[in-house]
Amino acid sequence: MADLWQDAMDHAVNAARSAGEVVQEALQEDRTVMTKSSSVDLVTQTDLKVEKLIIQSVKEKFPTHRFIGEESVAAGEACVLTDSPTWIIDPIDGTTNFVHAFPFVAVSIGFAVNKQMEFGVVYSCLEDKMYTARRGKGAFCNGEPLQVSGQEDIQQAIIATEFGSNRDPEVVEKIFSSLRSILCIPVHGVRGAGTAAINMCLVASGCVEAYYEIGIHVWDVAAGSLMVSEAGGVLMDVEGGAVDLMSRRIVAANSKAVAQRVVAEIDSFSPCRDDAPLPL
Amino acid sequence: MCDQWKEEFEYAVQVARAAGAVIRKAGECEIKVQTKSCAVDLVTQTDDRVEKIIIGSLKEQFGEGTHCFIGEESVSKGKPCVFTDKPTWIIDPVDGTTNFVHGFPFVAVSIAFAVNKKLEFGVVYSCIEDKMYKARKGHGAFCDDEQIQVSDVKDINKSIIISEHGTDRSPEKVSKIFSTMQKILRIPVHGLRGSGTAATNMCLVACGASEAFFEIGIHCWDIAAGVVIVREAGGILLDVDGGEFDLMSRRMVSANNKTIADRIIKEIEIFEVVRDDAEI
């Protein structure tokens, strides 16, 4: 049976790879840095350029499709997920890493129809690792199938998380409190690649048992969420309920047991949702 | 320029590469984990095996008795960690054992060589990434064939800082580690990162991806090679109290320049650790 979205997925992989080349080239030059919501929420011309390139190339081939792109939303476009086929794009996940040439930088392209993820592509361009997942057909890295770790004992786990870009003292306090609780379970260790998309691929690959974060955006995790579920993992809200990609909160884990154990230690808070109406 | 230890240096690179291949192969099979000082201080048969291979290989090449050896696994089995003026190899066979156990992609073989207690060269083979970092005193630092250099960032607000939680989970130490990290994050810096291996972290400073790496609790074998690499890449080493760096003290700040180092040192909450060369 022909896969209705195979063309779109192939296009996403090509677009991600081309975008990765743009990123690699840009790394050879000076990267002028601008800021968005705070002095540590960075964006560069390359983020903007790559997002335009991806959206343009998709519009040419799929003129009726819709878009949620990080930089478009930052420029004022609404962040609304309808039933229409929608591309959810983070042109450079790990902009801080990119600015520093720290080795984890990803292009993340998710595709949803009827608000359900159909495929996800994460291209870790400095490692040249192309992660792909198609609903019902598994997750892969450079063609090799991915599977989450079989480790369900939290005391034998590595957990991934990030500090994010919010430096508000109360938020930082909660982030550190959760981190400390988890570290002292004890777990084997806590890690972070500096990009949500790659952190989710690390869960899908079995390198870490779980990743959690409060403060990410839908474009950071849309593709990765399918990667994790297609590799046999689970997704959950930080308070244990169903995951909500617009909520800016996520737990991705190899198993319900590990997810629930992590959730038990998270000092949660609720950032402004991605789909909240814009202030008038 | 002194070429006195060139043969030893080139041999170390070969040995590190061969050791890395053993580690990669071992990573394909199930890994049995034991623990050392506590439940999260891990060691495997691969650590022991690789250390024996490296030491055996070096003894065969350079004669038993003329050179001394400080190896992580030999010391953990009771061999005194004594640093003399004699030519001394300082070896961590698998830096990042926790990563190795989990398949997290940063695992390094670290080999350093000192004479008259002065470090002459260092080799860090990041074997999953297949990156050979090396430096010989007075000859620059390299990653594979490319010369590397520390970052030129002087503004702490534009820095990425690396540190680790280590393996000590005692509440007072964890409190100090967390307090330090929180203060640094809130300077604010661009971000906090950690690869899970001190040797790799130092190479990330040396190649400019991060401005500084500091830690209390590391061992001389984790950092000896990295010290040469950072220095030869233009960086500096200091103690966490701002004084002179002491390889056996288990404390270290490595940075791209003194401005960044001094700013980090201001925030570090120091705690006591037993020196590597303390009497057993």
Short mmCIF file of N, CA, C and O in Angstrom, two decimals, chain A residues 80-143:
data_model
loop_
_atom_site.label_atom_id
_atom_site.label_comp_id
_atom_site.label_asym_id
_atom_site.label_seq_id
_atom_site.Cartn_x
_atom_site.Cartn_y
_atom_site.Cartn_z
N VAL A 80 -0.26 27.69 15.84
CA VAL A 80 -1.54 26.97 15.95
C VAL A 80 -1.45 25.66 15.21
O VAL A 80 -1.08 25.62 14.04
N LEU A 81 -1.79 24.58 15.88
CA LEU A 81 -1.80 23.27 15.23
C LEU A 81 -3.25 22.90 14.90
O LEU A 81 -4.06 22.71 15.81
N THR A 82 -3.53 22.84 13.60
CA THR A 82 -4.88 22.45 13.18
C THR A 82 -4.82 21.02 12.67
O THR A 82 -3.77 20.37 12.75
N ASP A 83 -5.92 20.54 12.08
CA ASP A 83 -5.92 19.19 11.50
C ASP A 83 -5.15 19.15 10.17
O ASP A 83 -4.81 18.07 9.69
N SER A 84 -4.90 20.32 9.58
CA SER A 84 -4.21 20.35 8.29
C SER A 84 -2.82 19.77 8.39
O SER A 84 -2.20 19.85 9.45
N PRO A 85 -2.30 19.21 7.30
CA PRO A 85 -0.91 18.76 7.29
C PRO A 85 -0.01 19.93 7.66
O PRO A 85 -0.07 20.99 7.02
N THR A 86 0.79 19.75 8.71
CA THR A 86 1.56 20.86 9.28
C THR A 86 3.01 20.45 9.51
O THR A 86 3.27 19.42 10.14
N TRP A 87 3.92 21.24 9.00
CA TRP A 87 5.35 21.03 9.23
C TRP A 87 5.76 21.83 10.46
O TRP A 87 5.51 23.02 10.54
N ILE A 88 6.41 21.16 11.40
CA ILE A 88 6.81 21.81 12.67
C ILE A 88 8.34 21.83 12.69
O ILE A 88 8.98 20.79 12.82
N ILE A 89 8.90 23.04 12.55
CA ILE A 89 10.32 23.14 12.19
C ILE A 89 11.14 23.90 13.22
O ILE A 89 10.81 25.02 13.60
N ASP A 90 12.24 23.29 13.63
CA ASP A 90 13.28 24.03 14.35
C ASP A 90 14.49 24.01 13.43
O ASP A 90 15.13 22.97 13.29
N PRO A 91 14.82 25.15 12.80
CA PRO A 91 15.90 25.14 11.81
C PRO A 91 17.26 24.82 12.43
O PRO A 91 18.07 24.13 11.83
N ILE A 92 17.50 25.33 13.64
CA ILE A 92 18.73 24.99 14.37
C ILE A 92 18.36 24.77 15.83
O ILE A 92 18.12 25.72 16.58
N ASP A 93 18.29 23.52 16.22
CA ASP A 93 18.08 23.24 17.63
C ASP A 93 19.45 23.10 18.27
O ASP A 93 20.25 22.25 17.87
N GLY A 94 19.73 24.00 19.23
CA GLY A 94 21.09 24.03 19.79
C GLY A 94 21.82 25.25 19.24
O GLY A 94 23.00 25.16 18.89
N THR A 95 21.12 26.40 19.14
CA THR A 95 21.76 27.60 18.59
C THR A 95 22.95 28.02 19.46
O THR A 95 23.99 28.44 18.94
N THR A 96 22.81 27.87 20.78
CA THR A 96 23.94 28.21 21.66
C THR A 96 25.15 27.34 21.32
O THR A 96 26.27 27.82 21.22
N ASN A 97 24.90 26.06 21.12
CA ASN A 97 25.99 25.16 20.72
C ASN A 97 26.59 25.60 19.39
O ASN A 97 27.81 25.63 19.21
N PHE A 98 25.71 25.94 18.45
CA PHE A 98 26.15 26.37 17.12
C PHE A 98 27.08 27.58 17.24
O PHE A 98 28.17 27.61 16.66
N VAL A 99 26.66 28.57 18.04
CA VAL A 99 27.46 29.79 18.23
C VAL A 99 28.86 29.44 18.76
O VAL A 99 29.85 30.06 18.40
N HIS A 100 28.92 28.44 19.61
CA HIS A 100 30.19 28.04 20.24
C HIS A 100 30.90 26.90 19.51
O HIS A 100 31.97 26.46 19.96
N ALA A 101 30.31 26.42 18.43
CA ALA A 101 30.83 25.22 17.77
C ALA A 101 30.94 24.05 18.75
O ALA A 101 31.86 23.23 18.66
N PHE A 102 30.00 23.96 19.68
CA PHE A 102 29.91 22.82 20.59
C PHE A 102 29.20 21.74 19.81
O PHE A 102 28.20 22.01 19.14
N PRO A 103 29.72 20.49 19.85
CA PRO A 103 29.36 19.54 18.79
C PRO A 103 27.94 19.00 18.61
O PRO A 103 27.76 18.04 17.88
N PHE A 104 26.91 19.55 19.25
CA PHE A 104 25.56 19.04 19.00
C PHE A 104 24.67 20.14 18.45
O PHE A 104 24.26 21.06 19.18
N VAL A 105 24.35 20.02 17.17
CA VAL A 105 23.48 20.99 16.50
C VAL A 105 22.56 20.19 15.61
O VAL A 105 23.02 19.34 14.84
N ALA A 106 21.24 20.44 15.70
CA ALA A 106 20.31 19.61 14.93
C ALA A 106 19.33 20.45 14.13
O ALA A 106 18.94 21.54 14.54
N VAL A 107 18.92 19.90 12.98
CA VAL A 107 17.78 20.42 12.22
C VAL A 107 16.62 19.49 12.56
O VAL A 107 16.76 18.27 12.42
N SER A 108 15.51 20.05 13.01
CA SER A 108 14.39 19.19 13.44
C SER A 108 13.14 19.50 12.62
O SER A 108 12.69 20.66 12.58
N ILE A 109 12.62 18.48 11.96
CA ILE A 109 11.42 18.66 11.13
C ILE A 109 10.39 17.59 11.51
O ILE A 109 10.62 16.40 11.30
N GLY A 110 9.27 18.04 12.07
CA GLY A 110 8.19 17.12 12.39
C GLY A 110 7.03 17.40 11.46
O GLY A 110 6.89 18.51 10.94
N PHE A 111 6.18 16.39 11.22
CA PHE A 111 5.05 16.55 10.31
C PHE A 111 3.82 15.94 10.95
O PHE A 111 3.84 14.76 11.33
N ALA A 112 2.77 16.74 11.10
CA ALA A 112 1.56 16.25 11.78
C ALA A 112 0.35 16.40 10.86
O ALA A 112 0.26 17.38 10.10
N VAL A 113 -0.56 15.45 10.94
CA VAL A 113 -1.83 15.53 10.24
C VAL A 113 -2.92 15.15 11.24
O VAL A 113 -2.73 14.20 12.02
N ASN A 114 -4.01 15.90 11.24
CA ASN A 114 -5.05 15.68 12.26
C ASN A 114 -4.45 15.68 13.66
O ASN A 114 -4.81 14.88 14.53
N LYS A 115 -3.50 16.58 13.85
CA LYS A 115 -2.81 16.80 15.13
C LYS A 115 -2.06 15.55 15.61
O LYS A 115 -1.71 15.46 16.79
N GLN A 116 -1.79 14.62 14.69
CA GLN A 116 -1.02 13.44 15.07
C GLN A 116 0.29 13.45 14.29
O GLN A 116 0.30 13.72 13.08
N MET A 117 1.39 13.15 14.97
CA MET A 117 2.69 13.13 14.29
C MET A 117 2.74 11.98 13.31
O MET A 117 2.48 10.83 13.67
N GLU A 118 3.06 12.28 12.05
CA GLU A 118 3.17 11.23 11.03
C GLU A 118 4.62 10.82 10.79
O GLU A 118 4.92 9.66 10.57
N PHE A 119 5.51 11.80 10.78
CA PHE A 119 6.93 11.47 10.69
C PHE A 119 7.76 12.54 11.38
O PHE A 119 7.29 13.65 11.63
N GLY A 120 8.99 12.17 11.72
CA GLY A 120 9.92 13.11 12.33
C GLY A 120 11.30 12.90 11.76
O GLY A 120 11.70 11.76 11.52
N VAL A 121 12.01 13.98 11.53
CA VAL A 121 13.39 13.91 11.04
C VAL A 121 14.23 14.82 11.93
O VAL A 121 13.88 15.98 12.14
N VAL A 122 15.30 14.28 12.47
CA VAL A 122 16.26 15.09 13.23
C VAL A 122 17.63 14.83 12.63
O VAL A 122 18.12 13.70 12.67
N TYR A 123 18.24 15.86 12.08
CA TYR A 123 19.57 15.69 11.49
C TYR A 123 20.60 16.35 12.41
O TYR A 123 20.64 17.57 12.53
N SER A 124 21.39 15.51 13.08
CA SER A 124 22.47 16.00 13.94
C SER A 124 23.63 16.27 13.01
O SER A 124 24.43 15.38 12.69
N CYS A 125 23.73 17.52 12.54
CA CYS A 125 24.54 17.76 11.34
C CYS A 125 26.05 17.72 11.58
O CYS A 125 26.80 17.42 10.65
N LEU A 126 26.51 17.98 12.80
CA LEU A 126 27.96 17.92 13.02
C LEU A 126 28.43 16.48 13.19
O LEU A 126 29.59 16.15 13.00
N GLU A 127 27.50 15.61 13.59
CA GLU A 127 27.84 14.19 13.72
C GLU A 127 27.48 13.45 12.44
O GLU A 127 27.78 12.25 12.32
N ASP A 128 26.78 14.12 11.51
CA ASP A 128 26.25 13.49 10.30
C ASP A 128 25.40 12.26 10.66
O ASP A 128 25.58 11.17 10.13
N LYS A 129 24.48 12.47 11.60
CA LYS A 129 23.54 11.39 11.97
C LYS A 129 22.13 11.84 11.58
O LYS A 129 21.63 12.84 12.08
N MET A 130 21.52 11.08 10.70
CA MET A 130 20.16 11.38 10.24
C MET A 130 19.19 10.44 10.97
O MET A 130 19.15 9.24 10.70
N TYR A 131 18.46 11.01 11.92
CA TYR A 131 17.45 10.23 12.66
C TYR A 131 16.11 10.41 11.96
O TYR A 131 15.72 11.53 11.63
N THR A 132 15.40 9.30 11.72
CA THR A 132 14.08 9.39 11.08
C THR A 132 13.11 8.46 11.79
O THR A 132 13.49 7.40 12.29
N ALA A 133 11.84 8.87 11.81
CA ALA A 133 10.80 7.99 12.37
C ALA A 133 9.52 8.21 11.58
O ALA A 133 9.17 9.35 11.25
N ARG A 134 8.87 7.10 11.27
CA ARG A 134 7.60 7.16 10.53
C ARG A 134 6.59 6.41 11.38
O ARG A 134 6.86 5.30 11.84
N ARG A 135 5.44 7.00 11.62
CA ARG A 135 4.45 6.40 12.51
C ARG A 135 4.14 4.96 12.10
O ARG A 135 3.78 4.70 10.95
N GLY A 136 4.31 4.06 13.03
CA GLY A 136 4.02 2.64 12.78
C GLY A 136 5.13 1.90 12.08
O GLY A 136 5.04 0.69 11.87
N LYS A 137 6.22 2.60 11.73
CA LYS A 137 7.27 1.93 10.95
C LYS A 137 8.65 2.00 11.60
O LYS A 137 9.64 1.69 10.96
N GLY A 138 8.69 2.43 12.83
CA GLY A 138 9.97 2.38 13.54
C GLY A 138 10.79 3.66 13.43
O GLY A 138 10.43 4.60 12.73
N ALA A 139 11.90 3.67 14.16
CA ALA A 139 12.82 4.81 14.17
C ALA A 139 14.20 4.33 13.77
O ALA A 139 14.59 3.18 14.06
N PHE A 140 14.96 5.20 13.10
CA PHE A 140 16.25 4.80 12.54
C PHE A 140 17.28 5.92 12.69
O PHE A 140 16.93 7.09 12.74
N CYS A 141 18.55 5.50 12.75
CA CYS A 141 19.64 6.46 12.67
C CYS A 141 20.55 6.01 11.55
O CYS A 141 21.13 4.92 11.63
N ASN A 142 20.68 6.83 10.51
CA ASN A 142 21.46 6.44 9.33
C ASN A 142 21.09 5.03 8.85
O ASN A 142 21.95 4.21 8.52
N GLY A 143 19.81 4.76 8.86
CA GLY A 143 19.32 3.49 8.35
C GLY A 143 19.31 2.34 9.34
O GLY A 143 18.70 1.30 9.09
#
